[in-house]
Amino acid sequence: MPHGVVIARNAAQVAALLKTAQAERVPVTVRGGGLTTEGESVAYGGVLLDMTGMSRVLEVDADRLTVRTEAGIFWASLAEVLRRDGLDYLSAPLNLTSTVGGTLGVGGIDVNSPRLGCSADQALALQLVTPTGEIVECSDTENAALFERAILGYGQFGVITEATLRIRRYTPIRMRYFYYSGLRTAIEDLQLLDRNDASDYCGILTMMDKAINLLVAFDSDEREAAFDANWQTRLRGSGEAGFALRMGLHYALRPWRLGEALYLWRRKRELFPEFRRPEHTRDGRMHDRAVVFSRAVWKFWGGRQMVIPDLATSAGKFADAVERGNAVCRRFFPHYTLYCVGIRLREDHRAHYEMSCIPPDALGWAYGCEFEPMIGDAVYSRDTLQSFKNAIYDIGVDIGGSYYRFGGMMKGYIRRALGDAVVERHLAMKRAADPAMILNRDVIF
Amino acid sequence: MTALNGKQRDHSACSGCSLCLLACPVWHQTRDIRLTPHGRAKALQHGATAGEVAASIASCTLCGACAPACPEEIDLVGMMLELRKQQPLAPERVATKLNGSAKAVLRAGIASTLLLPGEGLREDTARLARIVRLLGDAVALADDDGSDIGLALEAGVAVDNERVARFLDGLRGATRLIVADGIMHYALRRLSPGMRIEGLGEALSTLAPVRARLRASDLYVIEPRAFHGDYARLIGHYDALRANSGCAMNLDLQRFAIPTTASSAQNALGLPGIDATAQARWILQGRSIERIVVEDIADAAVFARVSARPVVHLGDV
């Protein structure tokens, strides 16, 4: 527990807090939506700085397609404001209550990330309060070195108080689903679509490791028509009816797996209507995909005991990583979901990616997979859940990958996965920027 | 608290997702997590007493948007009403509004449907008469609409059983209630289980002549309490209404109604609370509309203060 909580209200107040904390050597832990699962935003003593108090949209520029916002704002609240002008953010986690500042600090993955990159890459400029209490504006052209470290910097080099983001015109999307019975085939097809810019949105969500859903979506009829003409026939997945027939035959020949079939049927019956809610569907298009996905995520995967380890790899290593992670999941849990998505990388931001969720060997795209056990009302010991996470994280070390959930309780893996040299270099930068090492001290270092 | 679909329904089930915040008008105006369902649940999970979260309990407008937002299906309205019993709002002021002498005339022989107009409409007799005519011959006006009971419920002030019994006596024989006051939905669903209970907005917007007069250039303002209290059913009704008329609605991206909070107990009792005009401005922000149509008569005055567009009650379209 923290010794005290401060609700952030403006940059000057945050600066005063950090100056005092630096002088008195008081740890300050910054919290946005509080959705990290490794305890990164949990304060063990010191001050907890709640950034959600700074959540106003400051300026929308519909001509230049940019927005300036306070960084404690939830993406959903930002979307509410932008939508009044027919605008939308580019990409954000499929979780309505992630904050802009928190997301820019760790990455932010959406189902359009294969095309538009991670959320952190849509930031044009930041107002940052450094660990010593200076209020600094930074971007690719102004205080670029600080910008480099703040983006994907896990809150080590400052508190993001404001952000200027690229935005776009809002479009509802048309969703298409392809079903696979093998992980590797689905991943290969996902990567085929990513490489060829064949869709606007693309990701994998599994019900079981033999019932895999590749979701593909489009912003426009033109993009969908181009997909139909060039790529649909090259995908090896089936449509819903065809897949149901295949699975029916599969289980008819294996009656001893009736329980598995019933689970799949029940899952489909519960889950699919959530993605087709009529109030979010008009003329066959899904409106407010983040709302639809996020509500489904919390309804079906949420709970007080959430464990979601992940792996991030280069494209070439991804299928192996997912198959190995899947084997770990099978060992620990009867039911689980895998969520896989690509992240388009920006060559000009390569320096931002150092010591982050983007693996050093990723070129063009990085790939992430979350391993989400369906815990429900079952009770697992902390040891069991930690063993599960370690088994997943060990794969990252073994194959030379990285992790989206990068710090907190799993920070011991950072040196193992990325090596001492890079960690020592960042530690030296951290010591220079934060002499008393007060800011988010248990997250990375 | 009981379990629903295997899930606990009290604050202990809160997983901290914060989805309730997004729909909460108190959060929208204060950006203070302590004054939200999430904040209260976390405080209670860690042993806080009702007294220790008194400011949070006092701030809630009971618009009910948090309840359908909650993926854990926690009965957040019920939870707040229980907390209000421990920390009531201005009990002396509520006591002066309790209608100890209300005497209902049994209307069962006249009509199977009773309209409970609520305080705001009851005082506007001409409009009320028009609404009753619009609703048709099968609808009679209830003499006692229990507004005082609704206010007491919302404020957390106990009402004696005799008063409640007299109120229910007046409804005896009716099979359908049309209720203008959103908080009374909550009360009546518990006091009269099995009775068909509709909001005035739903009842009016079901009528073909009313639907026909809604325009694509209208902003249609849903009364939030009745809507959120029966959300799973009513979202379909309003979505069809929107598709049919093309009008804009006071819905957020999650499809919950953004309230003005004009009908909150804080406003009725003259207590500090959410700025209803700021809520109305937020509802209007960025919308190109020509007319504002409100279900709740209390909203009419609020929108009239912040917009030059005509504001009409649904019964007057």
PDB file of N, CA and C in Angstrom, chain A residues 7 9 31 33 35 50 52-53 55-56 74 76-77 79-81 83-85 96-97 277-280 282 287-288 291 294-295 298-299 302-304 377, chain B residues 6-7 12 14-15 17-19 21-22 27-34 45 68-69 71-72 235 239 242 252-256 258 282-283 285-287:
ATOM      1  N   ILE A   7      -4.034  12.695  -6.484  1.00  0.00           N
ATOM      2  CA  ILE A   7      -4.728  12.711  -7.774  1.00  0.00           C
ATOM      3  C   ILE A   7      -4.140  13.851  -8.587  1.00  0.00           C
ATOM      4  N   ARG A   9      -3.660  16.758 -11.084  1.00  0.00           N
ATOM      5  CA  ARG A   9      -4.589  17.747 -11.642  1.00  0.00           C
ATOM      6  C   ARG A   9      -3.950  18.610 -12.717  1.00  0.00           C
ATOM      7  N   ARG A  31       0.057   5.709 -11.702  1.00  0.00           N
ATOM      8  CA  ARG A  31      -1.006   4.778 -12.078  1.00  0.00           C
ATOM      9  C   ARG A  31      -1.928   5.446 -13.082  1.00  0.00           C
ATOM     10  N   GLY A  33      -4.780   3.531 -15.825  1.00  0.00           N
ATOM     11  CA  GLY A  33      -5.969   2.704 -15.668  1.00  0.00           C
ATOM     12  C   GLY A  33      -5.768   1.567 -14.670  1.00  0.00           C
ATOM     13  N   LEU A  35      -4.241  -1.256 -15.173  1.00  0.00           N
ATOM     14  CA  LEU A  35      -4.550  -2.537 -15.816  1.00  0.00           C
ATOM     15  C   LEU A  35      -3.330  -3.418 -16.034  1.00  0.00           C
ATOM     16  N   ASP A  50      -2.143   9.175  -9.075  1.00  0.00           N
ATOM     17  CA  ASP A  50      -3.265   8.726  -9.908  1.00  0.00           C
ATOM     18  C   ASP A  50      -3.454   9.720 -11.047  1.00  0.00           C
ATOM     19  N   THR A  52      -5.498   9.645 -13.527  1.00  0.00           N
ATOM     20  CA  THR A  52      -6.835   9.791 -14.141  1.00  0.00           C
ATOM     21  C   THR A  52      -7.476  11.134 -13.793  1.00  0.00           C
ATOM     22  N   GLY A  53      -6.884  11.844 -12.832  1.00  0.00           N
ATOM     23  CA  GLY A  53      -7.370  13.190 -12.547  1.00  0.00           C
ATOM     24  C   GLY A  53      -7.044  14.177 -13.669  1.00  0.00           C
ATOM     25  N   SER A  55      -7.572  14.202 -17.238  1.00  0.00           N
ATOM     26  CA  SER A  55      -8.162  13.451 -18.356  1.00  0.00           C
ATOM     27  C   SER A  55      -9.102  14.307 -19.195  1.00  0.00           C
ATOM     28  N   ARG A  56      -8.647  15.512 -19.487  1.00  0.00           N
ATOM     29  CA  ARG A  56      -9.438  16.374 -20.369  1.00  0.00           C
ATOM     30  C   ARG A  56      -8.795  16.415 -21.757  1.00  0.00           C
ATOM     31  N   PHE A  74      -8.801   8.054 -20.306  1.00  0.00           N
ATOM     32  CA  PHE A  74      -9.034   6.721 -20.862  1.00  0.00           C
ATOM     33  C   PHE A  74      -9.215   6.847 -22.374  1.00  0.00           C
ATOM     34  N   ALA A  76     -11.290   5.359 -24.097  1.00  0.00           N
ATOM     35  CA  ALA A  76     -12.728   5.422 -24.380  1.00  0.00           C
ATOM     36  C   ALA A  76     -13.246   6.845 -24.221  1.00  0.00           C
ATOM     37  N   SER A  77     -12.746   7.557 -23.212  1.00  0.00           N
ATOM     38  CA  SER A  77     -13.184   8.941 -23.008  1.00  0.00           C
ATOM     39  C   SER A  77     -12.683   9.821 -24.142  1.00  0.00           C
ATOM     40  N   ALA A  79     -12.172   8.750 -27.174  1.00  0.00           N
ATOM     41  CA  ALA A  79     -13.010   8.391 -28.331  1.00  0.00           C
ATOM     42  C   ALA A  79     -14.366   9.089 -28.252  1.00  0.00           C
ATOM     43  N   GLU A  80     -14.920   9.204 -27.033  1.00  0.00           N
ATOM     44  CA  GLU A  80     -16.230   9.868 -26.875  1.00  0.00           C
ATOM     45  C   GLU A  80     -16.161  11.303 -27.409  1.00  0.00           C
ATOM     46  N   VAL A  81     -15.075  11.983 -27.080  1.00  0.00           N
ATOM     47  CA  VAL A  81     -14.934  13.372 -27.523  1.00  0.00           C
ATOM     48  C   VAL A  81     -14.687  13.427 -29.034  1.00  0.00           C
ATOM     49  N   ARG A  83     -15.471  11.358 -31.339  1.00  0.00           N
ATOM     50  CA  ARG A  83     -16.610  10.905 -32.156  1.00  0.00           C
ATOM     51  C   ARG A  83     -17.642  11.996 -32.374  1.00  0.00           C
ATOM     52  N   ARG A  84     -17.701  12.968 -31.480  1.00  0.00           N
ATOM     53  CA  ARG A  84     -18.654  14.067 -31.703  1.00  0.00           C
ATOM     54  C   ARG A  84     -18.281  14.850 -32.962  1.00  0.00           C
ATOM     55  N   ASP A  85     -17.005  14.752 -33.367  1.00  0.00           N
ATOM     56  CA  ASP A  85     -16.564  15.418 -34.600  1.00  0.00           C
ATOM     57  C   ASP A  85     -16.319  14.408 -35.718  1.00  0.00           C
ATOM     58  N   LEU A  96     -11.194  -0.448 -22.758  1.00  0.00           N
ATOM     59  CA  LEU A  96     -11.674   0.928 -22.734  1.00  0.00           C
ATOM     60  C   LEU A  96     -11.022   1.769 -21.655  1.00  0.00           C
ATOM     61  N   THR A  97     -10.515   1.135 -20.625  1.00  0.00           N
ATOM     62  CA  THR A  97     -10.028   1.909 -19.485  1.00  0.00           C
ATOM     63  C   THR A  97      -8.509   1.886 -19.351  1.00  0.00           C
ATOM     64  N   ARG A 277     -23.718  -7.621 -31.394  1.00  0.00           N
ATOM     65  CA  ARG A 277     -24.811  -6.941 -30.699  1.00  0.00           C
ATOM     66  C   ARG A 277     -25.476  -5.942 -31.632  1.00  0.00           C
ATOM     67  N   PRO A 278     -26.809  -6.029 -31.733  1.00  0.00           N
ATOM     68  CA  PRO A 278     -27.485  -5.185 -32.731  1.00  0.00           C
ATOM     69  C   PRO A 278     -27.280  -3.701 -32.520  1.00  0.00           C
ATOM     70  N   GLU A 279     -27.159  -3.275 -31.250  1.00  0.00           N
ATOM     71  CA  GLU A 279     -26.988  -1.832 -31.030  1.00  0.00           C
ATOM     72  C   GLU A 279     -25.622  -1.340 -31.488  1.00  0.00           C
ATOM     73  N   HIS A 280     -24.720  -2.264 -31.775  1.00  0.00           N
ATOM     74  CA  HIS A 280     -23.414  -1.870 -32.307  1.00  0.00           C
ATOM     75  C   HIS A 280     -23.249  -2.274 -33.770  1.00  0.00           C
ATOM     76  N   ARG A 282     -24.781  -1.756 -37.681  1.00  0.00           N
ATOM     77  CA  ARG A 282     -25.686  -1.089 -38.620  1.00  0.00           C
ATOM     78  C   ARG A 282     -25.243  -1.436 -40.025  1.00  0.00           C
ATOM     79  N   HIS A 287     -19.993  -0.951 -35.199  1.00  0.00           N
ATOM     80  CA  HIS A 287     -19.650   0.385 -34.717  1.00  0.00           C
ATOM     81  C   HIS A 287     -18.981   0.262 -33.349  1.00  0.00           C
ATOM     82  N   ASP A 288     -17.976   1.080 -33.146  1.00  0.00           N
ATOM     83  CA  ASP A 288     -17.312   1.140 -31.849  1.00  0.00           C
ATOM     84  C   ASP A 288     -16.720  -0.214 -31.457  1.00  0.00           C
ATOM     85  N   VAL A 291     -15.461  -0.816 -27.961  1.00  0.00           N
ATOM     86  CA  VAL A 291     -16.487  -1.080 -26.950  1.00  0.00           C
ATOM     87  C   VAL A 291     -16.902  -2.548 -27.017  1.00  0.00           C
ATOM     88  N   SER A 294     -13.931  -4.770 -25.877  1.00  0.00           N
ATOM     89  CA  SER A 294     -13.564  -4.595 -24.474  1.00  0.00           C
ATOM     90  C   SER A 294     -14.632  -5.151 -23.539  1.00  0.00           C
ATOM     91  N   ARG A 295     -15.889  -4.905 -23.870  1.00  0.00           N
ATOM     92  CA  ARG A 295     -16.950  -5.427 -22.998  1.00  0.00           C
ATOM     93  C   ARG A 295     -16.924  -6.955 -23.008  1.00  0.00           C
ATOM     94  N   TRP A 298     -13.959  -8.192 -20.838  1.00  0.00           N
ATOM     95  CA  TRP A 298     -14.197  -8.167 -19.387  1.00  0.00           C
ATOM     96  C   TRP A 298     -15.264  -9.168 -18.971  1.00  0.00           C
ATOM     97  N   LYS A 299     -16.249  -9.362 -19.841  1.00  0.00           N
ATOM     98  CA  LYS A 299     -17.335 -10.273 -19.485  1.00  0.00           C
ATOM     99  C   LYS A 299     -16.862 -11.725 -19.460  1.00  0.00           C
ATOM    100  N   GLY A 302     -12.588 -11.469 -17.824  1.00  0.00           N
ATOM    101  CA  GLY A 302     -12.259 -10.655 -16.660  1.00  0.00           C
ATOM    102  C   GLY A 302     -12.456 -11.390 -15.350  1.00  0.00           C
ATOM    103  N   GLY A 303     -11.942 -10.797 -14.288  1.00  0.00           N
ATOM    104  CA  GLY A 303     -12.099 -11.375 -12.971  1.00  0.00           C
ATOM    105  C   GLY A 303     -11.033 -10.834 -12.059  1.00  0.00           C
ATOM    106  N   ARG A 304     -11.136 -11.194 -10.810  1.00  0.00           N
ATOM    107  CA  ARG A 304     -10.175 -10.662  -9.856  1.00  0.00           C
ATOM    108  C   ARG A 304      -8.867 -11.424  -9.888  1.00  0.00           C
ATOM    109  N   ASP A 377     -14.512 -19.446 -11.912  1.00  0.00           N
ATOM    110  CA  ASP A 377     -14.647 -19.581 -10.463  1.00  0.00           C
ATOM    111  C   ASP A 377     -13.633 -20.561  -9.866  1.00  0.00           C
TER     112      ASP A 377
ATOM    113  N   GLY B   6     -23.686 -17.585 -10.961  1.00  0.00           N
ATOM    114  CA  GLY B   6     -22.437 -17.984 -10.315  1.00  0.00           C
ATOM    115  C   GLY B   6     -21.558 -16.818  -9.908  1.00  0.00           C
ATOM    116  N   LYS B   7     -21.996 -15.572 -10.172  1.00  0.00           N
ATOM    117  CA  LYS B   7     -21.155 -14.426  -9.828  1.00  0.00           C
ATOM    118  C   LYS B   7     -21.710 -13.721  -8.603  1.00  0.00           C
ATOM    119  N   SER B  12     -17.666  -7.016  -3.288  1.00  0.00           N
ATOM    120  CA  SER B  12     -16.510  -7.922  -3.236  1.00  0.00           C
ATOM    121  C   SER B  12     -16.197  -8.520  -4.596  1.00  0.00           C
ATOM    122  N   CYS B  14     -16.066  -6.834  -7.380  1.00  0.00           N
ATOM    123  CA  CYS B  14     -15.497  -5.832  -8.295  1.00  0.00           C
ATOM    124  C   CYS B  14     -14.062  -6.215  -8.660  1.00  0.00           C
ATOM    125  N   SER B  15     -13.794  -6.319  -9.955  1.00  0.00           N
ATOM    126  CA  SER B  15     -12.444  -6.680 -10.388  1.00  0.00           C
ATOM    127  C   SER B  15     -11.635  -5.444 -10.757  1.00  0.00           C
ATOM    128  N   CYS B  17     -12.267  -3.127 -13.199  1.00  0.00           N
ATOM    129  CA  CYS B  17     -12.118  -2.879 -14.640  1.00  0.00           C
ATOM    130  C   CYS B  17     -12.342  -1.423 -15.000  1.00  0.00           C
ATOM    131  N   SER B  18     -13.084  -0.686 -14.165  1.00  0.00           N
ATOM    132  CA  SER B  18     -13.366   0.745 -14.371  1.00  0.00           C
ATOM    133  C   SER B  18     -14.395   1.033 -15.459  1.00  0.00           C
ATOM    134  N   LEU B  19     -15.038   0.034 -16.015  1.00  0.00           N
ATOM    135  CA  LEU B  19     -16.035   0.317 -17.051  1.00  0.00           C
ATOM    136  C   LEU B  19     -17.165   1.192 -16.504  1.00  0.00           C
ATOM    137  N   LEU B  21     -16.859   3.668 -14.566  1.00  0.00           N
ATOM    138  CA  LEU B  21     -16.441   5.067 -14.581  1.00  0.00           C
ATOM    139  C   LEU B  21     -16.852   5.764 -15.868  1.00  0.00           C
ATOM    140  N   LEU B  22     -16.709   5.025 -16.966  1.00  0.00           N
ATOM    141  CA  LEU B  22     -16.939   5.641 -18.269  1.00  0.00           C
ATOM    142  C   LEU B  22     -18.361   6.145 -18.407  1.00  0.00           C
ATOM    143  N   TRP B  27     -18.052  10.856 -12.289  1.00  0.00           N
ATOM    144  CA  TRP B  27     -16.690  10.727 -12.795  1.00  0.00           C
ATOM    145  C   TRP B  27     -16.446  11.750 -13.895  1.00  0.00           C
ATOM    146  N   HIS B  28     -17.410  11.873 -14.784  1.00  0.00           N
ATOM    147  CA  HIS B  28     -17.238  12.768 -15.924  1.00  0.00           C
ATOM    148  C   HIS B  28     -16.945  14.190 -15.456  1.00  0.00           C
ATOM    149  N   GLN B  29     -17.594  14.609 -14.400  1.00  0.00           N
ATOM    150  CA  GLN B  29     -17.393  15.991 -13.949  1.00  0.00           C
ATOM    151  C   GLN B  29     -16.254  16.165 -12.959  1.00  0.00           C
ATOM    152  N   THR B  30     -15.997  15.163 -12.148  1.00  0.00           N
ATOM    153  CA  THR B  30     -14.993  15.361 -11.088  1.00  0.00           C
ATOM    154  C   THR B  30     -13.650  14.701 -11.377  1.00  0.00           C
ATOM    155  N   ARG B  31     -13.647  13.655 -12.209  1.00  0.00           N
ATOM    156  CA  ARG B  31     -12.437  12.852 -12.437  1.00  0.00           C
ATOM    157  C   ARG B  31     -11.817  12.434 -11.099  1.00  0.00           C
ATOM    158  N   ASP B  32     -12.688  12.072 -10.181  1.00  0.00           N
ATOM    159  CA  ASP B  32     -12.232  11.645  -8.855  1.00  0.00           C
ATOM    160  C   ASP B  32     -12.736  10.221  -8.625  1.00  0.00           C
ATOM    161  N   ILE B  33     -11.806   9.280  -8.668  1.00  0.00           N
ATOM    162  CA  ILE B  33     -12.186   7.863  -8.622  1.00  0.00           C
ATOM    163  C   ILE B  33     -12.886   7.495  -7.313  1.00  0.00           C
ATOM    164  N   ARG B  34     -12.635   8.288  -6.280  1.00  0.00           N
ATOM    165  CA  ARG B  34     -13.256   7.979  -4.983  1.00  0.00           C
ATOM    166  C   ARG B  34     -14.772   8.126  -5.038  1.00  0.00           C
ATOM    167  N   GLN B  45     -13.994  -3.080  -0.211  1.00  0.00           N
ATOM    168  CA  GLN B  45     -13.212  -4.325  -0.212  1.00  0.00           C
ATOM    169  C   GLN B  45     -12.082  -4.265   0.806  1.00  0.00           C
ATOM    170  N   PRO B  68     -25.675  -1.722 -15.816  1.00  0.00           N
ATOM    171  CA  PRO B  68     -25.493  -2.545 -17.019  1.00  0.00           C
ATOM    172  C   PRO B  68     -24.053  -2.521 -17.537  1.00  0.00           C
ATOM    173  N   ALA B  69     -23.276  -1.538 -17.111  1.00  0.00           N
ATOM    174  CA  ALA B  69     -21.878  -1.485 -17.554  1.00  0.00           C
ATOM    175  C   ALA B  69     -21.022  -2.537 -16.871  1.00  0.00           C
ATOM    176  N   PRO B  71     -19.386  -5.741 -15.867  1.00  0.00           N
ATOM    177  CA  PRO B  71     -19.304  -7.115 -16.391  1.00  0.00           C
ATOM    178  C   PRO B  71     -19.486  -8.180 -15.312  1.00  0.00           C
ATOM    179  N   GLU B  72     -19.319  -7.777 -14.057  1.00  0.00           N
ATOM    180  CA  GLU B  72     -19.507  -8.734 -12.965  1.00  0.00           C
ATOM    181  C   GLU B  72     -20.964  -8.793 -12.509  1.00  0.00           C
ATOM    182  N   ILE B 235     -32.672  -1.543 -24.638  1.00  0.00           N
ATOM    183  CA  ILE B 235     -31.694  -1.130 -25.646  1.00  0.00           C
ATOM    184  C   ILE B 235     -32.209  -1.467 -27.045  1.00  0.00           C
ATOM    185  N   ASP B 239     -32.905   1.307 -29.854  1.00  0.00           N
ATOM    186  CA  ASP B 239     -32.117   1.155 -31.081  1.00  0.00           C
ATOM    187  C   ASP B 239     -33.045   1.135 -32.297  1.00  0.00           C
ATOM    188  N   ARG B 242     -34.244   4.659 -32.869  1.00  0.00           N
ATOM    189  CA  ARG B 242     -33.207   5.451 -33.534  1.00  0.00           C
ATOM    190  C   ARG B 242     -33.122   5.112 -35.021  1.00  0.00           C
ATOM    191  N   ASP B 252     -23.929   7.191 -25.005  1.00  0.00           N
ATOM    192  CA  ASP B 252     -22.485   7.223 -25.170  1.00  0.00           C
ATOM    193  C   ASP B 252     -22.066   6.056 -26.058  1.00  0.00           C
ATOM    194  N   LEU B 253     -20.766   5.872 -26.222  1.00  0.00           N
ATOM    195  CA  LEU B 253     -20.310   4.825 -27.140  1.00  0.00           C
ATOM    196  C   LEU B 253     -20.640   3.425 -26.628  1.00  0.00           C
ATOM    197  N   GLN B 254     -20.826   3.292 -25.317  1.00  0.00           N
ATOM    198  CA  GLN B 254     -21.224   1.981 -24.784  1.00  0.00           C
ATOM    199  C   GLN B 254     -22.737   1.770 -24.921  1.00  0.00           C
ATOM    200  N   ARG B 255     -23.447   2.798 -25.387  1.00  0.00           N
ATOM    201  CA  ARG B 255     -24.903   2.776 -25.536  1.00  0.00           C
ATOM    202  C   ARG B 255     -25.615   2.875 -24.182  1.00  0.00           C
ATOM    203  N   PHE B 256     -25.037   3.624 -23.268  1.00  0.00           N
ATOM    204  CA  PHE B 256     -25.713   3.991 -22.028  1.00  0.00           C
ATOM    205  C   PHE B 256     -26.143   5.447 -22.145  1.00  0.00           C
ATOM    206  N   ILE B 258     -26.528   9.190 -21.329  1.00  0.00           N
ATOM    207  CA  ILE B 258     -25.833  10.232 -20.570  1.00  0.00           C
ATOM    208  C   ILE B 258     -26.906  11.049 -19.858  1.00  0.00           C
ATOM    209  N   TRP B 282     -22.552  18.783 -22.471  1.00  0.00           N
ATOM    210  CA  TRP B 282     -21.774  17.630 -22.958  1.00  0.00           C
ATOM    211  C   TRP B 282     -22.635  16.771 -23.902  1.00  0.00           C
ATOM    212  N   ILE B 283     -23.893  16.597 -23.570  1.00  0.00           N
ATOM    213  CA  ILE B 283     -24.782  15.822 -24.455  1.00  0.00           C
ATOM    214  C   ILE B 283     -24.893  16.510 -25.820  1.00  0.00           C
ATOM    215  N   GLN B 285     -22.690  18.588 -27.209  1.00  0.00           N
ATOM    216  CA  GLN B 285     -21.410  18.915 -27.860  1.00  0.00           C
ATOM    217  C   GLN B 285     -21.254  18.222 -29.221  1.00  0.00           C
ATOM    218  N   GLY B 286     -20.991  19.027 -30.232  1.00  0.00           N
ATOM    219  CA  GLY B 286     -20.692  18.490 -31.556  1.00  0.00           C
ATOM    220  C   GLY B 286     -21.888  17.971 -32.333  1.00  0.00           C
ATOM    221  N   ARG B 287     -23.089  18.111 -31.796  1.00  0.00           N
ATOM    222  CA  ARG B 287     -24.258  17.547 -32.494  1.00  0.00           C
ATOM    223  C   ARG B 287     -24.968  18.633 -33.295  1.00  0.00           C
TER     224      ARG B 287
END
